GROMACS .gro file of C-alpha atoms in nm:
model
  199
    1UNK     CA    1  11.321   9.923   6.613
    2UNK     CA    2  11.652   9.794   6.815
    3UNK     CA    3  11.685   9.555   6.522
    4UNK     CA    4  11.732   9.875   6.281
    5UNK     CA    5  11.942  10.084   6.499
    6UNK     CA    6  12.217   9.851   6.528
    7UNK     CA    7  12.149   9.751   6.158
    8UNK     CA    8  12.125   9.339   6.235
    9UNK     CA    9  11.932   9.202   5.924
   10UNK     CA   10  11.760   8.927   6.145
   11UNK     CA   11  11.566   8.977   6.486
   12UNK     CA   12  11.734   8.654   6.646
   13UNK     CA   13  12.071   8.851   6.638
   14UNK     CA   14  11.909   9.158   6.795
   15UNK     CA   15  11.720   8.939   7.079
   16UNK     CA   16  12.061   8.777   7.191
   17UNK     CA   17  12.253   9.138   7.287
   18UNK     CA   18  11.891   9.207   7.445
   19UNK     CA   19  11.897   8.885   7.695
   20UNK     CA   20  12.237   8.950   7.749
   21UNK     CA   21  12.192   9.310   7.847
   22UNK     CA   22  11.866   9.170   8.068
   23UNK     CA   23  12.062   8.919   8.219
   24UNK     CA   24  12.345   9.170   8.357
   25UNK     CA   25  12.058   9.412   8.438
   26UNK     CA   26  11.872   9.202   8.658
   27UNK     CA   27  12.260   9.037   8.843
   28UNK     CA   28  12.337   9.432   8.895
   29UNK     CA   29  11.962   9.475   9.022
   30UNK     CA   30  12.007   9.177   9.283
   31UNK     CA   31  12.385   9.281   9.416
   32UNK     CA   32  12.227   9.669   9.435
   33UNK     CA   33  11.916   9.473   9.625
   34UNK     CA   34  12.131   9.307   9.848
   35UNK     CA   35  12.223   9.667   9.997
   36UNK     CA   36  11.885   9.818  10.086
   37UNK     CA   37  11.714  10.051  10.346
   38UNK     CA   38  11.439  10.183  10.532
   39UNK     CA   39  11.392  10.519  10.565
   40UNK     CA   40  11.542  10.490  10.898
   41UNK     CA   41  11.882  10.350  10.775
   42UNK     CA   42  11.757  10.007  10.907
   43UNK     CA   43  11.935   9.717  10.632
   44UNK     CA   44  11.614   9.587  10.444
   45UNK     CA   45  11.745   9.223  10.470
   46UNK     CA   46  11.706   9.033  10.107
   47UNK     CA   47  11.925   8.741   9.979
   48UNK     CA   48  11.989   8.932   9.629
   49UNK     CA   49  12.030   8.490   9.492
   50UNK     CA   50  11.666   8.472   9.591
   51UNK     CA   51  11.519   8.754   9.419
   52UNK     CA   52  11.227   8.596   9.254
   53UNK     CA   53  11.088   8.681   8.877
   54UNK     CA   54  10.814   8.838   9.037
   55UNK     CA   55  11.011   9.111   9.244
   56UNK     CA   56  11.195   9.202   8.947
   57UNK     CA   57  10.840   9.270   8.807
   58UNK     CA   58  10.709   9.461   9.150
   59UNK     CA   59  11.027   9.665   9.140
   60UNK     CA   60  10.922   9.726   8.751
   61UNK     CA   61  10.549   9.813   8.818
   62UNK     CA   62  10.483   9.820   9.215
   63UNK     CA   63  10.733  10.146   9.251
   64UNK     CA   64  10.845  10.442   9.145
   65UNK     CA   65  11.203  10.655   9.122
   66UNK     CA   66  11.226  10.918   9.349
   67UNK     CA   67  11.489  11.166   9.393
   68UNK     CA   68  11.687  10.965   9.619
   69UNK     CA   69  11.492  10.616   9.614
   70UNK     CA   70  11.194  10.421   9.547
   71UNK     CA   71  10.830  10.512   9.683
   72UNK     CA   72  10.614  10.207   9.673
   73UNK     CA   73  10.288  10.468   9.781
   74UNK     CA   74   9.965  10.326   9.588
   75UNK     CA   75   9.884  10.655   9.458
   76UNK     CA   76  10.180  10.777   9.383
   77UNK     CA   77  10.301  10.469   9.179
   78UNK     CA   78   9.943  10.533   8.984
   79UNK     CA   79  10.042  10.871   8.930
   80UNK     CA   80  10.438  10.779   8.791
   81UNK     CA   81  10.528  10.968   9.082
   82UNK     CA   82  10.360  11.295   9.019
   83UNK     CA   83  10.133  11.257   9.318
   84UNK     CA   84  10.325  11.241   9.659
   85UNK     CA   85  10.054  11.289   9.981
   86UNK     CA   86  10.360  11.389  10.175
   87UNK     CA   87  10.441  11.629   9.902
   88UNK     CA   88  10.796  11.436   9.847
   89UNK     CA   89  10.949  11.422  10.225
   90UNK     CA   90  11.031  11.097  10.145
   91UNK     CA   91  11.238  11.027  10.471
   92UNK     CA   92  10.947  11.083  10.641
   93UNK     CA   93  10.704  10.817  10.444
   94UNK     CA   94  10.686  10.446  10.557
   95UNK     CA   95  10.705  10.378  10.209
   96UNK     CA   96  11.041  10.517  10.068
   97UNK     CA   97  11.324  10.279  10.085
   98UNK     CA   98  11.660  10.321   9.929
   99UNK     CA   99  11.992  10.159   9.839
  100UNK     CA  100  12.347  10.208   9.738
  101UNK     CA  101  12.267  10.290   9.389
  102UNK     CA  102  12.120  10.601   9.563
  103UNK     CA  103  12.444  10.673   9.787
  104UNK     CA  104  12.523  11.010   9.524
  105UNK     CA  105  12.188  11.106   9.477
  106UNK     CA  106  12.104  11.166   9.871
  107UNK     CA  107  12.479  11.292   9.904
  108UNK     CA  108  12.351  11.574   9.643
  109UNK     CA  109  11.983  11.614   9.838
  110UNK     CA  110  12.175  11.660  10.190
  111UNK     CA  111  12.403  11.942  10.007
  112UNK     CA  112  12.096  12.079   9.869
  113UNK     CA  113  11.903  12.076  10.215
  114UNK     CA  114  12.209  12.264  10.368
  115UNK     CA  115  12.217  12.502  10.091
  116UNK     CA  116  11.879  12.596  10.108
  117UNK     CA  117  11.874  12.590  10.501
  118UNK     CA  118  12.185  12.842  10.504
  119UNK     CA  119  12.017  13.073  10.228
  120UNK     CA  120  11.686  13.121  10.389
  121UNK     CA  121  11.861  13.195  10.753
  122UNK     CA  122  12.075  13.462  10.580
  123UNK     CA  123  11.886  13.806  10.521
  124UNK     CA  124  11.672  13.637  10.273
  125UNK     CA  125  11.318  13.839  10.174
  126UNK     CA  126  10.979  13.622  10.307
  127UNK     CA  127  10.718  13.569  10.553
  128UNK     CA  128  10.699  13.390  10.808
  129UNK     CA  129  10.477  13.142  10.726
  130UNK     CA  130  10.652  13.110  10.334
  131UNK     CA  131  11.031  13.093  10.556
  132UNK     CA  132  10.910  12.788  10.808
  133UNK     CA  133  10.733  12.581  10.498
  134UNK     CA  134  11.049  12.587  10.290
  135UNK     CA  135  11.339  12.532  10.573
  136UNK     CA  136  11.454  12.239  10.577
  137UNK     CA  137  11.386  12.042  10.938
  138UNK     CA  138  11.677  11.947  11.173
  139UNK     CA  139  11.558  11.613  11.211
  140UNK     CA  140  11.458  11.594  10.752
  141UNK     CA  141  11.861  11.681  10.741
  142UNK     CA  142  11.975  11.431  11.104
  143UNK     CA  143  11.755  11.136  10.901
  144UNK     CA  144  11.918  11.206  10.517
  145UNK     CA  145  12.277  11.195  10.723
  146UNK     CA  146  12.234  10.899  10.951
  147UNK     CA  147  12.135  10.712  10.606
  148UNK     CA  148  12.464  10.832  10.409
  149UNK     CA  149  12.631  10.686  10.706
  150UNK     CA  150  12.425  10.390  10.700
  151UNK     CA  151  12.523  10.295  10.346
  152UNK     CA  152  12.840  10.415  10.341
  153UNK     CA  153  12.945  10.174  10.679
  154UNK     CA  154  12.849   9.885  10.509
  155UNK     CA  155  12.941   9.953  10.195
  156UNK     CA  156  13.293   9.972  10.401
  157UNK     CA  157  13.260   9.619  10.570
  158UNK     CA  158  13.257   9.473  10.251
  159UNK     CA  159  13.565   9.315  10.086
  160UNK     CA  160  13.738   9.477   9.833
  161UNK     CA  161  13.641   9.259   9.543
  162UNK     CA  162  13.266   9.271   9.707
  163UNK     CA  163  13.307   9.685   9.636
  164UNK     CA  164  13.406   9.685   9.343
  165UNK     CA  165  13.109   9.429   9.221
  166UNK     CA  166  12.863   9.690   9.369
  167UNK     CA  167  13.036   9.943   9.250
  168UNK     CA  168  13.011   9.818   8.900
  169UNK     CA  169  12.642   9.703   8.982
  170UNK     CA  170  12.576  10.029   9.085
  171UNK     CA  171  12.697  10.217   8.745
  172UNK     CA  172  12.521   9.955   8.560
  173UNK     CA  173  12.185  10.033   8.775
  174UNK     CA  174  12.240  10.404   8.739
  175UNK     CA  175  12.253  10.413   8.365
  176UNK     CA  176  11.935  10.274   8.312
  177UNK     CA  177  11.767  10.500   8.542
  178UNK     CA  178  11.563  10.752   8.483
  179UNK     CA  179  11.366  10.982   8.739
  180UNK     CA  180  11.091  11.161   8.619
  181UNK     CA  181  10.919  11.379   8.936
  182UNK     CA  182  10.658  11.641   8.954
  183UNK     CA  183  10.856  11.871   9.168
  184UNK     CA  184  11.228  12.087   9.159
  185UNK     CA  185  11.535  12.036   9.346
  186UNK     CA  186  11.555  12.239   9.657
  187UNK     CA  187  11.703  12.559   9.525
  188UNK     CA  188  11.584  12.508   9.175
  189UNK     CA  189  11.311  12.741   8.984
  190UNK     CA  190  10.962  12.571   8.900
  191UNK     CA  191  10.961  12.406   8.583
  192UNK     CA  192  10.742  12.609   8.301
  193UNK     CA  193  10.498  12.338   8.264
  194UNK     CA  194  10.240  12.447   7.987
  195UNK     CA  195   9.897  12.229   7.942
  196UNK     CA  196   9.921  11.966   7.631
  197UNK     CA  197   9.744  12.059   7.317
  198UNK     CA  198   9.696  11.854   7.026
  199UNK     CA  199   9.928  11.941   6.707
   0.00000   0.00000   0.00000
């Protein structure tokens, strides 16, 4: 398919491009994984240079992307990220971790939580139980803020050259990222899901 799309006559030519792209992606993942954090904002120390092939495979099949990090909870991974036992309260789960490439997503999530809290605290008509279920907890907001501050602090500690390399790696990793979740973002309507029927 790639050979056809790139209008190459020989598959060998296409494979040359693929290998270069794969090497760049691996280098980017290695840099990003070096700035990885658990749900508490503690640095997960890994030597990026020592990342083995098995680690790349594990990242591909042993984890699933969430809106702002990675989940390794087995039943959720098996369901492609659509069966979270905690109903997507990632920051309260030991199976969640994130890295510097998710910083924009963490910031957007914090903004969504704050907007949602503000809306629910206003004269929004709802039963008490529904309002309390939907209300973002102060602890979750604190955790997201702490995580954002921790990631930013580690970035600020890097040299200008290292920051530029991380920025480039983050850009490459984010370009290839797709997140399919069975949950809407905070404040968005539920998707219209219809059962699949054969044509």
